[in-house]
Amino acid sequence: MNGKEISNYPENSNIVWKDNKRTFYYKQINQGVNTRTSGVLLFGLHLESIHQYRIKPHKKRILKPVNEASHSTLTKRAKSMTKQVLDDFTNISKNHYNPVDKPILEKVQFSVNNYKFKVNVNENMITKECKNEAMVMVVDNGQISRDAYRKLTTIEDELPREWTIAEKRTQINIRMNDRIKINTVIMPQHMDINSNESSDIFDPEVIEEVTTSVGKGGKRSIKDILKFIVPNLIKRGVLNLHEPIISIRISGDGRNVGKKVKHVMITFAILEDIENIHNPNYHYTVVLYPGLENYESLDILTISFREELQELKEIGININGVNWMINMYFSSDWKFLTICL
């Protein structure tokens, strides 16, 4: 079909095709779900202007600089780039290693305009979880604050991010609370604010936590704690299944947190665990509250604790089918013992 096509496509989607006898008017329809176009063939006509536009090389889309792109965009770019690197690695490694060697690309790390990117590839999730749990333990044992840990991660990028550690700590707390539940008790409104007293604890996070918790106390079941720790003590050889006797030392005292408020703590330790008897990590807290070391407060917090001690003294505790008898020893100042006992 001979004729002339008049068009300035793509500026104008209206296209005119005419010959000596007829004139046709067309409008380019963007191809979508409901359109019935196929390539450049519209109603039996090859529209040359559309065809030329489609085969014409177009300018590549200009990407935003990294300092202007959003976090999600940067993440997508890094993942897309890592996927291409992984494909290249898979193909190239075939030329350098035997298939039985199973070469594995573990991570891709690069920087763009002072932005550092690290994408883990084929990461073992079990190993990752164990590493995060170990980091939580190190941070807690070393009393490293969240702000200090953030600064460490800016220096050493191999460390897990602070938010990852915070999430893992929350998960651990939830699991532990299922095993050893922490019960909250509303306390009498007694506060002893004395700026003249010296502080025993200076960690600002601990001070803030205790100060904001005034009026609430926490307690845990000594029986739940024993059921949790005894199997491990047996495994370590500290306790003997053939001589099911446990000696526990119960301690309690008050401390000054900052110069704002006191807190009172009752703990117990396993005397048979001689190796760790002086390690605070093996002194298990059963009662903790911010406030005064007085009879009213201790009486409220230790009601269930005293009942459990009486039960442990009289009948012991059954753990995994073995009945353990309990020997109790108290270690505290005379005022604390007088109030509790």
XYZ file of C-alpha atoms in Angstrom:
341
model
C 0.000 0.000 0.000
C 1.640 3.210 -1.204
C 1.018 6.424 0.617
C 2.448 9.143 2.778
C 2.646 9.201 6.546
C 2.446 12.550 8.337
C 3.570 12.424 11.962
C 5.763 14.017 14.620
C 5.519 11.004 16.926
C 6.237 10.672 19.867
C 5.559 14.367 20.578
C 2.084 13.885 19.155
C 0.336 10.520 19.230
C -1.995 11.460 16.338
C -0.765 10.050 13.025
C -2.116 10.756 9.524
C -1.653 8.384 6.595
C -2.880 9.388 3.164
C -2.642 8.434 -0.480
C -4.219 9.885 -3.618
C -7.696 8.661 -2.760
C -7.944 8.149 0.983
C -6.859 9.664 4.291
C -6.563 7.720 7.559
C -6.239 9.163 11.043
C -4.619 7.076 13.787
C -3.815 7.595 17.424
C -1.091 5.575 19.118
C -2.486 3.721 22.125
C -0.072 2.842 24.914
C -0.005 -0.900 25.175
C -1.619 -2.134 28.358
C -3.908 -4.804 29.722
C -6.938 -3.802 27.666
C -5.233 -2.839 24.385
C -5.082 -5.126 21.381
C -2.042 -3.832 19.544
C 0.867 -5.934 18.424
C 4.193 -4.289 17.719
C 3.945 -1.521 15.123
C 1.114 -3.197 13.213
C -2.080 -1.176 13.736
C -5.203 -2.199 11.847
C -3.136 -3.765 9.085
C -0.858 -0.751 8.566
C 2.838 -0.478 9.315
C 3.275 2.984 10.797
C 6.844 3.889 10.007
C 7.114 6.739 12.524
C 6.312 4.413 15.415
C 8.655 1.765 14.109
C 11.524 4.236 13.776
C 10.936 5.558 17.278
C 11.050 2.080 18.742
C 14.280 1.059 17.064
C 15.907 4.399 17.833
C 18.471 4.143 20.670
C 17.243 6.047 23.714
C 19.243 7.758 26.400
C 19.874 5.682 29.494
C 18.001 6.659 32.604
C 20.216 8.770 34.839
C 20.450 7.317 38.336
C 20.319 9.514 41.386
C 23.598 9.981 43.274
C 23.813 7.907 46.444
C 23.560 10.970 48.672
C 20.173 11.783 47.100
C 18.763 8.251 46.930
C 16.574 6.765 49.649
C 17.699 3.940 51.916
C 15.412 1.449 50.167
C 16.791 2.473 46.764
C 20.369 1.984 47.922
C 19.447 -1.411 49.356
C 17.842 -2.504 46.076
C 20.872 -1.367 44.095
C 23.268 -3.223 46.380
C 21.201 -6.420 46.184
C 20.865 -6.184 42.405
C 24.591 -5.620 42.017
C 25.334 -8.526 44.358
C 23.104 -10.813 42.301
C 25.061 -9.974 39.153
C 28.367 -10.484 40.966
C 27.117 -13.846 42.252
C 26.171 -14.923 38.725
C 29.597 -13.890 37.437
C 31.324 -15.655 40.328
C 29.392 -18.853 39.648
C 30.392 -18.822 35.987
C 34.027 -17.805 36.527
C 34.638 -20.268 39.365
C 33.889 -23.138 36.989
C 37.077 -22.259 35.120
C 39.261 -22.227 38.231
C 37.932 -24.892 40.602
C 36.765 -28.463 40.433
C 32.993 -28.807 41.005
C 33.665 -31.003 44.052
C 35.438 -28.030 45.697
C 32.135 -26.126 45.845
C 33.444 -22.533 45.855
C 31.096 -20.224 47.747
C 30.824 -16.450 47.573
C 30.235 -15.368 51.167
C 29.827 -11.611 50.871
C 30.159 -8.630 48.567
C 31.607 -5.476 50.086
C 32.171 -2.134 48.369
C 31.903 1.595 48.924
C 30.368 4.370 46.836
C 31.139 7.994 47.622
C 31.962 7.186 51.273
C 28.844 5.004 51.595
C 29.856 1.492 52.612
C 27.866 -1.536 51.509
C 28.200 -5.140 52.621
C 25.841 -7.839 51.393
C 26.121 -11.316 52.871
C 25.635 -14.145 50.395
C 24.764 -17.739 51.309
C 24.884 -16.785 54.979
C 24.367 -19.590 57.476
C 21.429 -18.400 59.571
C 22.273 -20.704 62.485
C 25.800 -19.301 62.650
C 24.431 -15.773 62.399
C 21.982 -16.337 65.261
C 24.705 -17.836 67.457
C 26.966 -14.875 66.722
C 24.234 -12.382 67.618
C 23.486 -14.213 70.871
C 27.189 -14.197 71.730
C 27.325 -10.454 71.051
C 24.372 -9.871 73.391
C 26.220 -11.748 76.130
C 29.437 -9.786 75.532
C 27.608 -6.446 75.557
C 25.738 -7.312 78.759
C 28.736 -8.764 80.578
C 30.939 -5.879 79.513
C 28.229 -3.356 80.432
C 28.580 -1.682 77.043
C 25.910 0.955 76.534
C 23.913 1.172 73.311
C 25.538 4.479 72.388
C 29.027 3.069 72.955
C 28.224 0.001 70.847
C 26.944 2.197 68.000
C 30.284 3.999 67.997
C 32.107 0.666 67.871
C 30.105 -0.417 64.819
C 31.114 2.752 62.975
C 34.757 1.765 63.494
C 34.427 -1.974 62.850
C 31.824 -2.782 60.210
C 32.119 -6.536 60.828
C 30.172 -6.107 64.063
C 26.406 -6.711 63.919
C 24.377 -3.512 63.862
C 23.114 -2.199 67.191
C 19.463 -2.646 66.214
C 20.195 -6.312 65.430
C 21.613 -6.820 68.919
C 18.641 -4.993 70.453
C 16.199 -7.256 68.589
C 18.089 -10.383 69.643
C 18.094 -9.232 73.280
C 14.332 -8.708 73.085
C 13.876 -12.216 71.661
C 16.012 -13.705 74.434
C 14.040 -11.789 77.073
C 10.765 -13.099 75.649
C 12.040 -16.699 75.660
C 13.388 -16.365 79.186
C 10.165 -14.795 80.415
C 8.330 -17.867 79.135
C 10.632 -20.072 81.222
C 11.074 -17.803 84.246
C 8.256 -15.294 84.408
C 8.883 -11.837 85.864
C 5.908 -10.572 87.851
C 5.426 -6.853 88.416
C 4.174 -5.595 91.770
C 2.916 -2.084 92.530
C 4.939 -0.753 95.437
C 4.120 1.762 98.185
C 5.123 5.270 97.159
C 8.252 5.602 99.270
C 11.195 7.382 97.730
C 14.444 8.239 99.401
C 16.034 11.004 97.367
C 19.193 12.142 99.052
C 21.701 13.964 96.890
C 24.270 13.844 99.697
C 24.665 10.063 99.561
C 27.365 8.547 97.391
C 26.412 6.410 94.398
C 27.148 2.705 94.059
C 26.150 2.518 90.378
C 27.041 5.142 87.767
C 25.820 3.652 84.478
C 23.440 6.339 83.067
C 21.196 3.750 81.378
C 20.786 1.807 84.632
C 20.143 5.004 86.581
C 17.472 6.128 84.119
C 15.841 2.682 84.066
C 15.655 2.464 87.855
C 14.507 6.065 88.285
C 11.643 5.631 85.813
C 10.646 2.342 87.494
C 9.960 3.876 90.896
C 6.677 2.532 92.216
C 7.073 -0.894 90.594
C 8.869 -3.985 91.809
C 9.757 -7.253 90.130
C 9.909 -10.798 91.437
C 10.633 -14.256 90.058
C 9.934 -17.744 91.302
C 12.942 -19.411 92.900
C 11.461 -22.768 91.883
C 11.310 -21.733 88.210
C 14.938 -20.618 88.367
C 16.034 -23.891 89.975
C 14.199 -25.922 87.331
C 16.034 -23.944 84.663
C 19.593 -24.078 86.072
C 19.747 -27.512 87.749
C 19.971 -29.575 84.498
C 23.032 -27.577 83.460
C 24.578 -27.930 86.925
C 24.135 -31.704 86.645
C 25.696 -31.679 83.177
C 28.700 -29.739 84.506
C 29.113 -32.184 87.387
C 28.334 -29.582 90.048
C 25.324 -31.530 91.345
C 25.092 -35.294 91.802
C 21.906 -37.121 90.814
C 22.717 -39.869 93.318
C 22.876 -37.319 96.140
C 20.009 -34.945 95.303
C 20.830 -32.149 97.718
C 21.180 -28.472 96.816
C 22.663 -25.875 99.136
C 21.577 -22.331 98.378
C 22.756 -19.057 99.854
C 20.156 -16.285 100.012
C 21.422 -12.708 100.112
C 19.804 -9.295 100.109
C 20.723 -5.663 100.500
C 20.018 -2.146 99.258
C 22.205 -0.063 96.941
C 22.274 3.553 95.804
C 21.638 4.007 92.080
C 23.055 7.380 91.125
C 22.052 9.974 93.714
C 18.361 9.716 92.991
C 16.995 6.513 94.437
C 17.908 3.299 96.203
C 17.082 -0.155 94.983
C 16.780 -3.391 96.930
C 17.730 -6.818 95.603
C 17.373 -10.375 96.902
C 19.430 -13.076 95.193
C 20.469 -16.668 95.728
C 23.491 -18.700 94.673
C 24.294 -22.417 94.505
C 27.000 -23.155 97.076
C 28.051 -26.364 95.305
C 29.091 -24.258 92.305
C 32.345 -23.287 94.011
C 33.983 -22.157 90.785
C 31.376 -19.424 90.255
C 30.329 -18.606 93.801
C 31.941 -15.148 93.559
C 30.756 -14.512 90.005
C 27.756 -12.121 90.023
C 26.396 -13.786 86.872
C 25.657 -16.872 88.978
C 23.746 -14.999 91.674
C 20.130 -15.269 90.567
C 17.758 -12.398 91.325
C 14.369 -13.252 92.820
C 13.293 -9.806 94.090
C 14.227 -6.355 92.807
C 12.593 -3.005 93.414
C 13.561 0.683 93.591
C 12.835 2.213 96.959
C 13.501 1.897 100.647
C 14.703 -1.151 102.505
C 11.740 -1.235 104.888
C 9.379 -3.850 106.251
C 6.296 -2.784 104.281
C 8.020 -2.968 100.889
C 9.859 -6.215 101.607
C 6.721 -7.815 103.020
C 4.803 -7.118 99.792
C 7.570 -8.390 97.501
C 8.547 -11.479 99.494
C 5.134 -13.029 100.236
C 5.368 -15.660 97.489
C 9.136 -15.962 98.001
C 8.688 -16.877 101.676
C 5.996 -19.408 100.780
C 8.305 -21.044 98.228
C 11.169 -21.173 100.737
C 8.888 -22.902 103.229
C 7.863 -25.452 100.590
C 11.465 -26.053 99.514
C 12.528 -26.574 103.110
C 9.764 -29.066 103.893
C 9.348 -31.145 100.708
C 12.100 -29.984 98.331
C 11.540 -29.660 94.581
C 10.958 -32.235 91.836
C 13.043 -31.617 88.712
C 12.791 -34.096 85.831
C 11.569 -36.875 88.114
C 14.204 -36.359 90.826
C 13.226 -34.853 94.180
C 15.918 -32.483 95.415
C 16.170 -31.466 99.060
C 17.240 -27.901 99.779
C 19.635 -26.648 102.445
C 19.296 -22.898 102.998
C 21.858 -20.383 104.208
C 21.211 -16.670 104.657
C 23.823 -13.986 104.093
C 22.890 -10.369 104.801
C 23.142 -7.586 107.353
C 21.128 -7.900 110.563
C 18.576 -5.244 109.534
C 17.698 -7.024 106.313
C 17.438 -10.421 108.003
C 15.239 -8.979 110.752
C 12.854 -7.475 108.208
C 12.662 -10.593 106.014
C 12.592 -13.257 108.703
